[in-house]
Amino acid sequence: MVYNLLIISYKFLKMTAEIIRNFEKVFTASQSHTQHINNQYKTYKEHTKL
């Protein structure tokens, strides 16, 4: 009984860790994407000044 509970909680923890890892990947990807858009906008503004 206790053993099964341990296995279930272990699987749950593993799943949670996986979700967190995936969320971090998505978050960093969207961050770099936002950075890219900002850079493009800066470049665009500099070019329109000329």
Tab-separated table of N, CA and C in Angstrom:
chain	number	residue	atom	x	y	z
A	1	MET	N	0.834	-1.207	0.000
A	1	MET	CA	0.000	0.000	0.000
A	1	MET	C	0.872	1.262	0.000
A	2	VAL	N	1.785	1.336	0.968
A	2	VAL	CA	2.690	2.486	1.050
A	2	VAL	C	3.594	2.517	-0.176
A	3	TYR	N	4.014	1.331	-0.609
A	3	TYR	CA	4.889	1.222	-1.769
A	3	TYR	C	4.212	1.786	-3.020
A	4	ASN	N	2.939	1.417	-3.224
A	4	ASN	CA	2.182	1.925	-4.371
A	4	ASN	C	2.059	3.441	-4.309
A	5	LEU	N	1.833	3.948	-3.112
A	5	LEU	CA	1.705	5.386	-2.911
A	5	LEU	C	3.009	6.091	-3.299
A	6	LEU	N	4.126	5.478	-2.925
A	6	LEU	CA	5.437	6.040	-3.261
A	6	LEU	C	5.636	6.090	-4.770
A	7	ILE	N	5.271	5.001	-5.436
A	7	ILE	CA	5.414	4.939	-6.895
A	7	ILE	C	4.552	6.010	-7.558
A	8	ILE	N	3.312	6.148	-7.081
A	8	ILE	CA	2.392	7.135	-7.657
A	8	ILE	C	2.933	8.548	-7.459
A	9	SER	N	3.401	8.845	-6.252
A	9	SER	CA	3.918	10.191	-5.987
A	9	SER	C	5.192	10.447	-6.788
A	10	TYR	N	6.010	9.403	-6.966
A	10	TYR	CA	7.229	9.546	-7.763
A	10	TYR	C	6.885	9.866	-9.217
A	11	LYS	N	5.910	9.134	-9.765
A	11	LYS	CA	5.493	9.372	-11.147
A	11	LYS	C	4.915	10.773	-11.291
A	12	PHE	N	4.150	11.192	-10.282
A	12	PHE	CA	3.544	12.522	-10.311
A	12	PHE	C	4.630	13.600	-10.298
A	13	LEU	N	5.636	13.414	-9.450
A	13	LEU	CA	6.747	14.369	-9.365
A	13	LEU	C	7.511	14.433	-10.683
A	14	LYS	N	7.735	13.265	-11.286
A	14	LYS	CA	8.437	13.214	-12.568
A	14	LYS	C	7.654	13.967	-13.641
A	15	MET	N	6.341	13.753	-13.651
A	15	MET	CA	5.475	14.409	-14.615
A	15	MET	C	5.512	15.925	-14.409
A	16	THR	N	5.428	16.347	-13.146
A	16	THR	CA	5.457	17.773	-12.825
A	16	THR	C	6.774	18.394	-13.274
A	17	ALA	N	7.876	17.695	-13.017
A	17	ALA	CA	9.191	18.192	-13.428
A	17	ALA	C	9.257	18.341	-14.943
A	18	GLU	N	8.685	17.386	-15.653
A	18	GLU	CA	8.665	17.417	-17.121
A	18	GLU	C	7.877	18.627	-17.615
A	19	ILE	N	6.721	18.871	-16.988
A	19	ILE	CA	5.879	20.011	-17.372
A	19	ILE	C	6.633	21.318	-17.140
A	20	ILE	N	7.295	21.418	-15.979
A	20	ILE	CA	8.054	22.629	-15.658
A	20	ILE	C	9.172	22.838	-16.672
A	21	ARG	N	9.865	21.768	-17.024
A	21	ARG	CA	10.959	21.859	-17.992
A	21	ARG	C	10.438	22.348	-19.341
A	22	ASN	N	9.307	21.792	-19.782
A	22	ASN	CA	8.723	22.208	-21.054
A	22	ASN	C	8.283	23.664	-21.003
A	23	PHE	N	7.714	24.070	-19.855
A	23	PHE	CA	7.271	25.449	-19.705
A	23	PHE	C	8.458	26.398	-19.793
A	24	GLU	N	9.577	26.007	-19.178
A	24	GLU	CA	10.788	26.832	-19.234
A	24	GLU	C	11.275	26.969	-20.671
A	25	LYS	N	11.226	25.867	-21.422
A	25	LYS	CA	11.635	25.905	-22.831
A	25	LYS	C	10.778	26.898	-23.606
A	26	VAL	N	9.467	26.796	-23.426
A	26	VAL	CA	8.538	27.681	-24.132
A	26	VAL	C	8.768	29.128	-23.722
A	27	PHE	N	8.988	29.328	-22.413
A	27	PHE	CA	9.179	30.681	-21.897
A	27	PHE	C	10.432	31.318	-22.482
A	28	THR	N	11.539	30.586	-22.486
A	28	THR	CA	12.787	31.141	-23.022
A	28	THR	C	12.663	31.366	-24.526
A	29	ALA	N	11.940	30.486	-25.210
A	29	ALA	CA	11.746	30.646	-26.651
A	29	ALA	C	10.945	31.910	-26.935
A	30	SER	N	9.873	32.142	-26.177
A	30	SER	CA	9.055	33.331	-26.402
A	30	SER	C	9.822	34.588	-26.018
A	31	GLN	N	10.692	34.476	-25.006
A	31	GLN	CA	11.520	35.618	-24.609
A	31	GLN	C	12.458	36.012	-25.740
A	32	SER	N	13.145	35.032	-26.313
A	32	SER	CA	14.085	35.324	-27.392
A	32	SER	C	13.328	35.817	-28.625
A	33	HIS	N	12.108	35.321	-28.825
A	33	HIS	CA	11.279	35.766	-29.942
A	33	HIS	C	10.920	37.238	-29.767
A	34	THR	N	10.527	37.613	-28.545
A	34	THR	CA	10.202	39.003	-28.237
A	34	THR	C	11.423	39.888	-28.448
A	35	GLN	N	12.577	39.392	-28.001
A	35	GLN	CA	13.834	40.122	-28.179
A	35	GLN	C	14.096	40.347	-29.667
A	36	HIS	N	13.849	39.331	-30.457
A	36	HIS	CA	14.064	39.407	-31.902
A	36	HIS	C	13.167	40.475	-32.521
A	37	ILE	N	11.899	40.497	-32.121
A	37	ILE	CA	10.949	41.489	-32.636
A	37	ILE	C	11.400	42.896	-32.246
A	38	ASN	N	11.821	43.061	-30.995
A	38	ASN	CA	12.306	44.363	-30.535
A	38	ASN	C	13.502	44.826	-31.355
A	39	ASN	N	14.421	43.906	-31.624
A	39	ASN	CA	15.600	44.244	-32.420
A	39	ASN	C	15.205	44.667	-33.832
A	40	GLN	N	14.260	43.952	-34.416
A	40	GLN	CA	13.799	44.286	-35.763
A	40	GLN	C	13.156	45.667	-35.781
A	41	TYR	N	12.389	45.965	-34.738
A	41	TYR	CA	11.713	47.256	-34.642
A	41	TYR	C	12.738	48.387	-34.528
A	42	LYS	N	13.771	48.167	-33.689
A	42	LYS	CA	14.845	49.167	-33.545
A	42	LYS	C	15.525	49.408	-34.884
A	43	THR	N	15.845	48.326	-35.580
A	43	THR	CA	16.503	48.427	-36.882
A	43	THR	C	15.614	49.192	-37.857
A	44	TYR	N	14.322	48.890	-37.844
A	44	TYR	CA	13.357	49.554	-38.724
A	44	TYR	C	13.321	51.051	-38.429
A	45	LYS	N	13.276	51.411	-37.152
A	45	LYS	CA	13.239	52.823	-36.770
A	45	LYS	C	14.503	53.551	-37.219
A	46	GLU	N	15.651	52.884	-37.062
A	46	GLU	CA	16.915	53.500	-37.465
A	46	GLU	C	16.958	53.716	-38.980
A	47	HIS	N	16.412	52.770	-39.725
A	47	HIS	CA	16.430	52.886	-41.183
A	47	HIS	C	15.480	53.972	-41.668
A	48	THR	N	14.344	54.133	-41.001
A	48	THR	CA	13.383	55.141	-41.442
A	48	THR	C	13.864	56.543	-41.095
A	49	LYS	N	14.779	56.651	-40.139
A	49	LYS	CA	15.340	57.963	-39.789
A	49	LYS	C	16.202	58.502	-40.925
A	50	LEU	N	16.895	57.593	-41.599
A	50	LEU	CA	17.853	58.009	-42.635
A	50	LEU	C	17.186	58.583	-43.879
